[in-house]
Amino acid sequence: MVKAGVYNSLRVQRMTQVGAFLEDGGEGLLLPKRFVPRDLKIGDTIEVFVYHDSENRLIATTQRPIAVVGEIALMRAVTVTKQGAFLDWGLMKDLFVPRSKQLSGMREGADYLVKVYIDEQTGRAAATEKIDFELDQVPMTLKVTEPVKLTVYRRSDIGYVVIINSLFTGVLHHNEIYRNISPGDTFEGYITHIRPDGKVDVAAGKPGYARVEDEAAKILRLLQENNGYLPFYDKSSPESIYDFFGMSKKTFKMVTGSLYKQQKIRFTETGIQLL
């Protein structure tokens, strides 16, 4: 069964002058000619995104939208009407946000954090700015150290509220933030703590040794690209370390300590040197 608002893997039923028709249990779903790969042939299976066109017909595309149904993303309003706003979705057709799903009215050219959903009345993909109502309150499925996708939601007194896997909210504390972030930013993270009341703490990057291994390869590569020497050490500021390496000072010290024990680098009075 073909589903709108998400990716579908469909078999090519027939080829025509207007494009390829994909098997949908009926007469076929059109993949317009402009999106048909040159080597596509009858019988092949292709992954496409399915949505409703301006005439309310289901249509396929190989374009990739900014977000699919169930995901949260930052999108720009390109048109505003009395009925609602249209956001740049990354497709030929813009994504509609009903006025009832807006927080305080949208403006053309402004960016908004929204969640994509299927409208029950029309069956079309639409977006809502009222994300709080779309999030589960009890994150029963999460585990400590579990890798997750984080989306910055809003600032708080202790850091930033983030959205975890487009499903739950968590907190990224100030001491875990090492660069400028803004609502809508998305990056990898992991669960650091789940409190008895269900509140979740997170950190950016990867947990434990996985993070150390990844960052170790990065530091060795940067050393090789800079003639075997980098002017960073334990007295360097957290900001300068993050600006150059993209990691916290704590992680930098862990990784360089590990590389030192492996006799891959040595510490100098002003930095680190490749051995």
PDB file of C-alpha atoms in Angstrom:
ATOM      1  CA  MET A   1       0.000   0.000   0.000  1.00  0.00           C
ATOM      2  CA  VAL A   2       1.382   3.394  -0.994  1.00  0.00           C
ATOM      3  CA  LYS A   3       1.630   5.899   1.871  1.00  0.00           C
ATOM      4  CA  ALA A   4       1.714   9.683   1.453  1.00  0.00           C
ATOM      5  CA  GLY A   5       4.266  11.819   3.235  1.00  0.00           C
ATOM      6  CA  VAL A   6       6.941   9.123   3.487  1.00  0.00           C
ATOM      7  CA  TYR A   7       9.358   7.186   1.295  1.00  0.00           C
ATOM      8  CA  ASN A   8       8.037   4.158  -0.583  1.00  0.00           C
ATOM      9  CA  SER A   9       9.987   1.461  -2.438  1.00  0.00           C
ATOM     10  CA  LEU A  10       7.938   0.714  -5.560  1.00  0.00           C
ATOM     11  CA  ARG A  11       8.385  -1.438  -8.662  1.00  0.00           C
ATOM     12  CA  VAL A  12       8.286   0.116 -12.124  1.00  0.00           C
ATOM     13  CA  GLN A  13       5.088  -0.991 -13.852  1.00  0.00           C
ATOM     14  CA  ARG A  14       5.521   0.733 -17.225  1.00  0.00           C
ATOM     15  CA  MET A  15       7.409   3.541 -18.957  1.00  0.00           C
ATOM     16  CA  THR A  16       5.646   6.312 -20.925  1.00  0.00           C
ATOM     17  CA  GLN A  17       6.448   9.684 -22.478  1.00  0.00           C
ATOM     18  CA  VAL A  18       5.308  11.502 -19.331  1.00  0.00           C
ATOM     19  CA  GLY A  19       7.341   9.367 -16.953  1.00  0.00           C
ATOM     20  CA  ALA A  20       7.423   6.027 -15.164  1.00  0.00           C
ATOM     21  CA  PHE A  21       4.335   4.486 -13.603  1.00  0.00           C
ATOM     22  CA  LEU A  22       5.020   2.632 -10.362  1.00  0.00           C
ATOM     23  CA  GLU A  23       2.985  -0.237  -8.953  1.00  0.00           C
ATOM     24  CA  ASP A  24       0.445   1.013  -6.410  1.00  0.00           C
ATOM     25  CA  GLY A  25      -2.213  -1.693  -6.559  1.00  0.00           C
ATOM     26  CA  GLY A  26      -4.107   0.187  -9.275  1.00  0.00           C
ATOM     27  CA  GLU A  27      -3.386   1.993 -12.531  1.00  0.00           C
ATOM     28  CA  GLY A  28       0.022   3.086 -11.336  1.00  0.00           C
ATOM     29  CA  LEU A  29       1.643   6.008  -9.554  1.00  0.00           C
ATOM     30  CA  LEU A  30       3.357   8.559 -11.783  1.00  0.00           C
ATOM     31  CA  LEU A  31       7.014   9.421 -11.355  1.00  0.00           C
ATOM     32  CA  PRO A  32       7.309  12.449 -13.694  1.00  0.00           C
ATOM     33  CA  LYS A  33       9.884  12.210 -16.477  1.00  0.00           C
ATOM     34  CA  ARG A  34      12.110  14.911 -14.968  1.00  0.00           C
ATOM     35  CA  PHE A  35      12.719  12.656 -11.936  1.00  0.00           C
ATOM     36  CA  VAL A  36      13.196   9.341 -13.783  1.00  0.00           C
ATOM     37  CA  PRO A  37      16.820   8.103 -13.619  1.00  0.00           C
ATOM     38  CA  ARG A  38      18.288   7.393 -17.051  1.00  0.00           C
ATOM     39  CA  ASP A  39      18.983   3.729 -16.314  1.00  0.00           C
ATOM     40  CA  LEU A  40      15.563   2.978 -14.768  1.00  0.00           C
ATOM     41  CA  LYS A  41      13.657   0.181 -16.541  1.00  0.00           C
ATOM     42  CA  ILE A  42      10.493  -1.883 -16.157  1.00  0.00           C
ATOM     43  CA  GLY A  43      10.734  -4.282 -13.227  1.00  0.00           C
ATOM     44  CA  ASP A  44      13.225  -2.163 -11.283  1.00  0.00           C
ATOM     45  CA  THR A  45      12.437  -1.067  -7.736  1.00  0.00           C
ATOM     46  CA  ILE A  46      13.017   2.569  -6.836  1.00  0.00           C
ATOM     47  CA  GLU A  47      12.675   4.535  -3.592  1.00  0.00           C
ATOM     48  CA  VAL A  48      10.467   7.590  -4.032  1.00  0.00           C
ATOM     49  CA  PHE A  49       8.768  10.149  -1.850  1.00  0.00           C
ATOM     50  CA  VAL A  50       4.978  10.242  -2.290  1.00  0.00           C
ATOM     51  CA  TYR A  51       2.783  13.305  -1.754  1.00  0.00           C
ATOM     52  CA  HIS A  52      -0.303  15.031  -3.183  1.00  0.00           C
ATOM     53  CA  ASP A  53       0.194  17.429  -6.089  1.00  0.00           C
ATOM     54  CA  SER A  54      -1.732  20.684  -6.646  1.00  0.00           C
ATOM     55  CA  GLU A  55      -4.639  18.704  -8.138  1.00  0.00           C
ATOM     56  CA  ASN A  56      -4.823  16.434  -5.060  1.00  0.00           C
ATOM     57  CA  ARG A  57      -3.379  13.443  -6.925  1.00  0.00           C
ATOM     58  CA  LEU A  58      -0.756  11.208  -5.392  1.00  0.00           C
ATOM     59  CA  ILE A  59       2.551  11.636  -7.183  1.00  0.00           C
ATOM     60  CA  ALA A  60       6.078  10.303  -6.739  1.00  0.00           C
ATOM     61  CA  THR A  61       9.381  12.164  -6.740  1.00  0.00           C
ATOM     62  CA  THR A  62      13.051  11.418  -6.211  1.00  0.00           C
ATOM     63  CA  GLN A  63      13.439  14.824  -4.558  1.00  0.00           C
ATOM     64  CA  ARG A  64      14.067  14.612  -0.830  1.00  0.00           C
ATOM     65  CA  PRO A  65      11.899  16.783   1.432  1.00  0.00           C
ATOM     66  CA  ILE A  66      13.336  18.556   4.458  1.00  0.00           C
ATOM     67  CA  ALA A  67      11.229  16.287   6.679  1.00  0.00           C
ATOM     68  CA  VAL A  68       8.795  13.388   6.271  1.00  0.00           C
ATOM     69  CA  VAL A  69       5.638  12.645   8.256  1.00  0.00           C
ATOM     70  CA  GLY A  70       6.468  12.335  11.941  1.00  0.00           C
ATOM     71  CA  GLU A  71       9.653  14.397  11.740  1.00  0.00           C
ATOM     72  CA  ILE A  72      10.346  17.878  13.096  1.00  0.00           C
ATOM     73  CA  ALA A  73      12.375  20.417  11.133  1.00  0.00           C
ATOM     74  CA  LEU A  74      12.994  24.106  10.559  1.00  0.00           C
ATOM     75  CA  MET A  75      11.290  25.433   7.422  1.00  0.00           C
ATOM     76  CA  ARG A  76      10.864  28.869   5.844  1.00  0.00           C
ATOM     77  CA  ALA A  77       7.479  30.435   5.150  1.00  0.00           C
ATOM     78  CA  VAL A  78       7.275  31.435   1.484  1.00  0.00           C
ATOM     79  CA  THR A  79       3.592  32.418   1.232  1.00  0.00           C
ATOM     80  CA  VAL A  80       1.041  33.500   3.843  1.00  0.00           C
ATOM     81  CA  THR A  81      -2.728  33.556   3.232  1.00  0.00           C
ATOM     82  CA  LYS A  82      -5.858  33.937   5.346  1.00  0.00           C
ATOM     83  CA  GLN A  83      -6.203  30.162   5.472  1.00  0.00           C
ATOM     84  CA  GLY A  84      -2.635  29.465   6.506  1.00  0.00           C
ATOM     85  CA  ALA A  85       0.988  29.534   5.403  1.00  0.00           C
ATOM     86  CA  PHE A  86       3.045  27.583   2.904  1.00  0.00           C
ATOM     87  CA  LEU A  87       6.543  26.432   3.834  1.00  0.00           C
ATOM     88  CA  ASP A  88       9.481  25.563   1.600  1.00  0.00           C
ATOM     89  CA  TRP A  89       9.544  21.792   2.000  1.00  0.00           C
ATOM     90  CA  GLY A  90      12.300  21.101  -0.500  1.00  0.00           C
ATOM     91  CA  LEU A  91       9.792  19.820  -3.089  1.00  0.00           C
ATOM     92  CA  MET A  92       8.032  21.259  -6.132  1.00  0.00           C
ATOM     93  CA  LYS A  93       4.961  21.836  -3.938  1.00  0.00           C
ATOM     94  CA  ASP A  94       5.109  23.763  -0.664  1.00  0.00           C
ATOM     95  CA  LEU A  95       3.872  22.381   2.669  1.00  0.00           C
ATOM     96  CA  PHE A  96       0.682  23.863   4.125  1.00  0.00           C
ATOM     97  CA  VAL A  97       0.324  24.988   7.756  1.00  0.00           C
ATOM     98  CA  PRO A  98      -3.321  25.723   8.654  1.00  0.00           C
ATOM     99  CA  ARG A  99      -3.832  28.938  10.619  1.00  0.00           C
ATOM    100  CA  SER A 100      -5.230  26.819  13.474  1.00  0.00           C
ATOM    101  CA  LYS A 101      -1.892  24.997  13.681  1.00  0.00           C
ATOM    102  CA  GLN A 102       0.167  28.201  14.044  1.00  0.00           C
ATOM    103  CA  LEU A 103       1.245  29.670  17.387  1.00  0.00           C
ATOM    104  CA  SER A 104       1.073  33.392  16.686  1.00  0.00           C
ATOM    105  CA  GLY A 105       0.783  33.816  12.936  1.00  0.00           C
ATOM    106  CA  MET A 106       3.551  33.245  10.407  1.00  0.00           C
ATOM    107  CA  ARG A 107       5.414  35.801   8.316  1.00  0.00           C
ATOM    108  CA  GLU A 108       6.894  35.383   4.856  1.00  0.00           C
ATOM    109  CA  GLY A 109      10.635  34.822   4.967  1.00  0.00           C
ATOM    110  CA  ALA A 110      10.711  33.721   8.615  1.00  0.00           C
ATOM    111  CA  ASP A 111      11.808  30.253   9.762  1.00  0.00           C
ATOM    112  CA  TYR A 112       9.585  28.024  11.896  1.00  0.00           C
ATOM    113  CA  LEU A 113      10.075  24.742  13.708  1.00  0.00           C
ATOM    114  CA  VAL A 114       7.213  22.448  12.659  1.00  0.00           C
ATOM    115  CA  LYS A 115       6.196  18.818  12.695  1.00  0.00           C
ATOM    116  CA  VAL A 116       4.903  17.105   9.557  1.00  0.00           C
ATOM    117  CA  TYR A 117       1.671  15.120   9.934  1.00  0.00           C
ATOM    118  CA  ILE A 118      -1.140  13.684   7.825  1.00  0.00           C
ATOM    119  CA  ASP A 119      -4.351  15.695   7.942  1.00  0.00           C
ATOM    120  CA  GLU A 120      -7.181  13.285   8.805  1.00  0.00           C
ATOM    121  CA  GLN A 121      -9.767  15.081   6.646  1.00  0.00           C
ATOM    122  CA  THR A 122      -7.752  15.450   3.436  1.00  0.00           C
ATOM    123  CA  GLY A 123      -5.166  12.672   3.777  1.00  0.00           C
ATOM    124  CA  ARG A 124      -2.509  15.208   2.734  1.00  0.00           C
ATOM    125  CA  ALA A 125       0.758  15.959   4.461  1.00  0.00           C
ATOM    126  CA  ALA A 126       0.611  19.206   6.437  1.00  0.00           C
ATOM    127  CA  ALA A 127       2.598  20.859   9.213  1.00  0.00           C
ATOM    128  CA  THR A 128       1.904  22.142  12.706  1.00  0.00           C
ATOM    129  CA  GLU A 129       3.807  24.621  14.829  1.00  0.00           C
ATOM    130  CA  LYS A 130       2.064  23.288  17.960  1.00  0.00           C
ATOM    131  CA  ILE A 131       4.693  20.656  18.567  1.00  0.00           C
ATOM    132  CA  ASP A 132       4.068  20.203  22.311  1.00  0.00           C
ATOM    133  CA  PHE A 133       0.759  18.489  21.595  1.00  0.00           C
ATOM    134  CA  GLU A 134       2.489  16.072  19.206  1.00  0.00           C
ATOM    135  CA  LEU A 135       5.156  14.855  21.639  1.00  0.00           C
ATOM    136  CA  ASP A 136       4.867  11.850  23.939  1.00  0.00           C
ATOM    137  CA  GLN A 137       5.170  12.778  27.592  1.00  0.00           C
ATOM    138  CA  VAL A 138       6.690   9.549  28.921  1.00  0.00           C
ATOM    139  CA  PRO A 139       9.844   8.370  27.093  1.00  0.00           C
ATOM    140  CA  MET A 140       9.461   4.692  28.035  1.00  0.00           C
ATOM    141  CA  THR A 141      11.522   3.407  25.109  1.00  0.00           C
ATOM    142  CA  LEU A 142      14.732   5.356  25.793  1.00  0.00           C
ATOM    143  CA  LYS A 143      17.849   3.977  27.477  1.00  0.00           C
ATOM    144  CA  VAL A 144      20.958   5.634  28.916  1.00  0.00           C
ATOM    145  CA  THR A 145      23.812   5.962  26.333  1.00  0.00           C
ATOM    146  CA  GLU A 146      21.335   5.321  23.488  1.00  0.00           C
ATOM    147  CA  PRO A 147      22.283   7.313  20.350  1.00  0.00           C
ATOM    148  CA  VAL A 148      19.510   9.722  19.336  1.00  0.00           C
ATOM    149  CA  LYS A 149      18.756  12.565  16.944  1.00  0.00           C
ATOM    150  CA  LEU A 150      18.420  15.911  18.715  1.00  0.00           C
ATOM    151  CA  THR A 151      16.579  18.979  17.454  1.00  0.00           C
ATOM    152  CA  VAL A 152      16.943  22.235  19.407  1.00  0.00           C
ATOM    153  CA  TYR A 153      13.478  23.396  20.499  1.00  0.00           C
ATOM    154  CA  ARG A 154      13.809  26.390  22.846  1.00  0.00           C
ATOM    155  CA  ARG A 155      16.096  27.936  25.425  1.00  0.00           C
ATOM    156  CA  SER A 156      15.597  27.345  29.161  1.00  0.00           C
ATOM    157  CA  ASP A 157      17.213  28.501  32.403  1.00  0.00           C
ATOM    158  CA  ILE A 158      19.471  25.440  32.548  1.00  0.00           C
ATOM    159  CA  GLY A 159      20.285  25.015  28.867  1.00  0.00           C
ATOM    160  CA  TYR A 160      18.101  24.100  25.923  1.00  0.00           C
ATOM    161  CA  VAL A 161      15.003  21.968  25.596  1.00  0.00           C
ATOM    162  CA  VAL A 162      15.609  19.567  22.724  1.00  0.00           C
ATOM    163  CA  ILE A 163      13.373  17.156  20.859  1.00  0.00           C
ATOM    164  CA  ILE A 164      14.590  13.561  20.875  1.00  0.00           C
ATOM    165  CA  ASN A 165      13.929  11.518  17.716  1.00  0.00           C
ATOM    166  CA  SER A 166      10.939  13.804  16.957  1.00  0.00           C
ATOM    167  CA  LEU A 167       9.090  12.063  19.803  1.00  0.00           C
ATOM    168  CA  PHE A 168      10.115  13.293  23.257  1.00  0.00           C
ATOM    169  CA  THR A 169      11.652  16.314  24.937  1.00  0.00           C
ATOM    170  CA  GLY A 170      14.908  16.384  26.853  1.00  0.00           C
ATOM    171  CA  VAL A 171      17.379  18.892  28.269  1.00  0.00           C
ATOM    172  CA  LEU A 172      20.807  19.746  26.921  1.00  0.00           C
ATOM    173  CA  HIS A 173      22.480  21.456  29.885  1.00  0.00           C
ATOM    174  CA  HIS A 174      24.720  24.515  29.580  1.00  0.00           C
ATOM    175  CA  ASN A 175      27.813  22.487  30.548  1.00  0.00           C
ATOM    176  CA  GLU A 176      27.203  20.206  27.547  1.00  0.00           C
ATOM    177  CA  ILE A 177      27.034  23.072  25.034  1.00  0.00           C
ATOM    178  CA  TYR A 178      30.301  24.054  23.358  1.00  0.00           C
ATOM    179  CA  ARG A 179      29.123  26.079  20.371  1.00  0.00           C
ATOM    180  CA  ASN A 180      26.370  28.458  19.412  1.00  0.00           C
ATOM    181  CA  ILE A 181      23.089  26.651  18.804  1.00  0.00           C
ATOM    182  CA  SER A 182      19.660  27.888  17.764  1.00  0.00           C
ATOM    183  CA  PRO A 183      16.120  26.446  17.584  1.00  0.00           C
ATOM    184  CA  GLY A 184      15.884  24.134  14.599  1.00  0.00           C
ATOM    185  CA  ASP A 185      19.516  22.960  14.727  1.00  0.00           C
ATOM    186  CA  THR A 186      19.761  19.183  14.425  1.00  0.00           C
ATOM    187  CA  PHE A 187      22.673  16.970  15.470  1.00  0.00           C
ATOM    188  CA  GLU A 188      23.550  13.562  16.897  1.00  0.00           C
ATOM    189  CA  GLY A 189      23.483  12.991  20.633  1.00  0.00           C
ATOM    190  CA  TYR A 190      22.896  10.398  23.302  1.00  0.00           C
ATOM    191  CA  ILE A 191      20.935   9.900  26.521  1.00  0.00           C
ATOM    192  CA  THR A 192      22.925  10.673  29.668  1.00  0.00           C
ATOM    193  CA  HIS A 193      20.256  10.344  32.365  1.00  0.00           C
ATOM    194  CA  ILE A 194      16.600   9.422  32.759  1.00  0.00           C
ATOM    195  CA  ARG A 195      15.112  10.800  35.952  1.00  0.00           C
ATOM    196  CA  PRO A 196      12.434   9.079  38.083  1.00  0.00           C
ATOM    197  CA  ASP A 197       9.884  11.681  36.934  1.00  0.00           C
ATOM    198  CA  GLY A 198      10.593  10.772  33.279  1.00  0.00           C
ATOM    199  CA  LYS A 199      12.653  13.859  32.433  1.00  0.00           C
ATOM    200  CA  VAL A 200      15.609  13.161  30.171  1.00  0.00           C
ATOM    201  CA  ASP A 201      19.099  14.669  30.018  1.00  0.00           C
ATOM    202  CA  VAL A 202      21.147  14.450  26.823  1.00  0.00           C
ATOM    203  CA  ALA A 203      24.575  15.323  25.452  1.00  0.00           C
ATOM    204  CA  ALA A 204      25.776  16.079  21.941  1.00  0.00           C
ATOM    205  CA  GLY A 205      28.036  13.648  20.080  1.00  0.00           C
ATOM    206  CA  LYS A 206      28.537   9.949  20.777  1.00  0.00           C
ATOM    207  CA  PRO A 207      28.846   8.182  24.142  1.00  0.00           C
ATOM    208  CA  GLY A 208      31.927   6.733  25.779  1.00  0.00           C
ATOM    209  CA  TYR A 209      34.602   4.953  23.786  1.00  0.00           C
ATOM    210  CA  ALA A 210      32.750   5.348  20.483  1.00  0.00           C
ATOM    211  CA  ARG A 211      33.197   9.103  20.806  1.00  0.00           C
ATOM    212  CA  VAL A 212      36.876   8.712  21.768  1.00  0.00           C
ATOM    213  CA  GLU A 213      37.590   6.485  18.755  1.00  0.00           C
ATOM    214  CA  ASP A 214      35.899   8.862  16.313  1.00  0.00           C
ATOM    215  CA  GLU A 215      37.576  11.948  17.737  1.00  0.00           C
ATOM    216  CA  ALA A 216      40.969  10.216  17.886  1.00  0.00           C
ATOM    217  CA  ALA A 217      40.884   9.646  14.134  1.00  0.00           C
ATOM    218  CA  LYS A 218      39.928  13.308  13.648  1.00  0.00           C
ATOM    219  CA  ILE A 219      42.829  14.593  15.772  1.00  0.00           C
ATOM    220  CA  LEU A 220      45.340  12.349  13.977  1.00  0.00           C
ATOM    221  CA  ARG A 221      44.056  13.529  10.605  1.00  0.00           C
ATOM    222  CA  LEU A 222      44.279  17.187  11.630  1.00  0.00           C
ATOM    223  CA  LEU A 223      47.830  16.646  12.900  1.00  0.00           C
ATOM    224  CA  GLN A 224      48.821  15.108   9.563  1.00  0.00           C
ATOM    225  CA  GLU A 225      47.243  18.023   7.692  1.00  0.00           C
ATOM    226  CA  ASN A 226      49.173  20.542   9.829  1.00  0.00           C
ATOM    227  CA  ASN A 227      52.709  19.168   9.575  1.00  0.00           C
ATOM    228  CA  GLY A 228      52.356  17.020  12.688  1.00  0.00           C
ATOM    229  CA  TYR A 229      51.730  19.836  15.177  1.00  0.00           C
ATOM    230  CA  LEU A 230      48.705  21.642  16.630  1.00  0.00           C
ATOM    231  CA  PRO A 231      48.871  24.519  19.155  1.00  0.00           C
ATOM    232  CA  PHE A 232      46.236  23.139  21.526  1.00  0.00           C
ATOM    233  CA  TYR A 233      46.772  21.665  24.987  1.00  0.00           C
ATOM    234  CA  ASP A 234      45.189  21.438  28.451  1.00  0.00           C
ATOM    235  CA  LYS A 235      45.416  25.219  28.997  1.00  0.00           C
ATOM    236  CA  SER A 236      43.681  26.104  25.728  1.00  0.00           C
ATOM    237  CA  SER A 237      40.227  27.634  26.117  1.00  0.00           C
ATOM    238  CA  PRO A 238      37.147  25.418  25.619  1.00  0.00           C
ATOM    239  CA  GLU A 239      35.949  27.828  22.928  1.00  0.00           C
ATOM    240  CA  SER A 240      39.147  27.625  20.849  1.00  0.00           C
ATOM    241  CA  ILE A 241      39.172  23.831  21.099  1.00  0.00           C
ATOM    242  CA  TYR A 242      35.572  23.572  19.982  1.00  0.00           C
ATOM    243  CA  ASP A 243      36.035  26.065  17.148  1.00  0.00           C
ATOM    244  CA  PHE A 244      38.919  24.034  15.709  1.00  0.00           C
ATOM    245  CA  PHE A 245      38.101  20.414  16.589  1.00  0.00           C
ATOM    246  CA  GLY A 246      34.323  20.525  17.021  1.00  0.00           C
ATOM    247  CA  MET A 247      34.576  18.797  20.418  1.00  0.00           C
ATOM    248  CA  SER A 248      34.465  19.796  24.078  1.00  0.00           C
ATOM    249  CA  LYS A 249      37.628  20.404  26.061  1.00  0.00           C
ATOM    250  CA  LYS A 250      36.768  17.401  28.241  1.00  0.00           C
ATOM    251  CA  THR A 251      36.608  15.145  25.174  1.00  0.00           C
ATOM    252  CA  PHE A 252      39.806  16.687  23.770  1.00  0.00           C
ATOM    253  CA  LYS A 253      41.684  15.857  26.983  1.00  0.00           C
ATOM    254  CA  MET A 254      40.280  12.301  27.032  1.00  0.00           C
ATOM    255  CA  VAL A 255      41.241  11.665  23.429  1.00  0.00           C
ATOM    256  CA  THR A 256      44.724  13.195  23.564  1.00  0.00           C
ATOM    257  CA  GLY A 257      45.383  11.283  26.784  1.00  0.00           C
ATOM    258  CA  SER A 258      44.432   8.058  25.017  1.00  0.00           C
ATOM    259  CA  LEU A 259      46.626   8.892  22.003  1.00  0.00           C
ATOM    260  CA  TYR A 260      49.527   9.700  24.342  1.00  0.00           C
ATOM    261  CA  LYS A 261      49.222   6.299  26.053  1.00  0.00           C
ATOM    262  CA  GLN A 262      49.198   4.664  22.600  1.00  0.00           C
ATOM    263  CA  GLN A 263      52.432   6.585  21.840  1.00  0.00           C
ATOM    264  CA  LYS A 264      50.876   8.261  18.816  1.00  0.00           C
ATOM    265  CA  ILE A 265      51.413  11.823  20.049  1.00  0.00           C
ATOM    266  CA  ARG A 266      53.486  13.700  22.597  1.00  0.00           C
ATOM    267  CA  PHE A 267      52.678  16.825  24.580  1.00  0.00           C
ATOM    268  CA  THR A 268      54.800  19.941  24.190  1.00  0.00           C
ATOM    269  CA  GLU A 269      54.739  23.155  26.189  1.00  0.00           C
ATOM    270  CA  THR A 270      52.400  24.756  23.651  1.00  0.00           C
ATOM    271  CA  GLY A 271      50.516  21.940  21.923  1.00  0.00           C
ATOM    272  CA  ILE A 272      50.517  18.342  20.698  1.00  0.00           C
ATOM    273  CA  GLN A 273      52.880  16.703  18.235  1.00  0.00           C
ATOM    274  CA  LEU A 274      52.452  13.631  16.077  1.00  0.00           C
ATOM    275  CA  LEU A 275      54.942  10.783  16.645  1.00  0.00           C
TER     276      LEU A 275
END
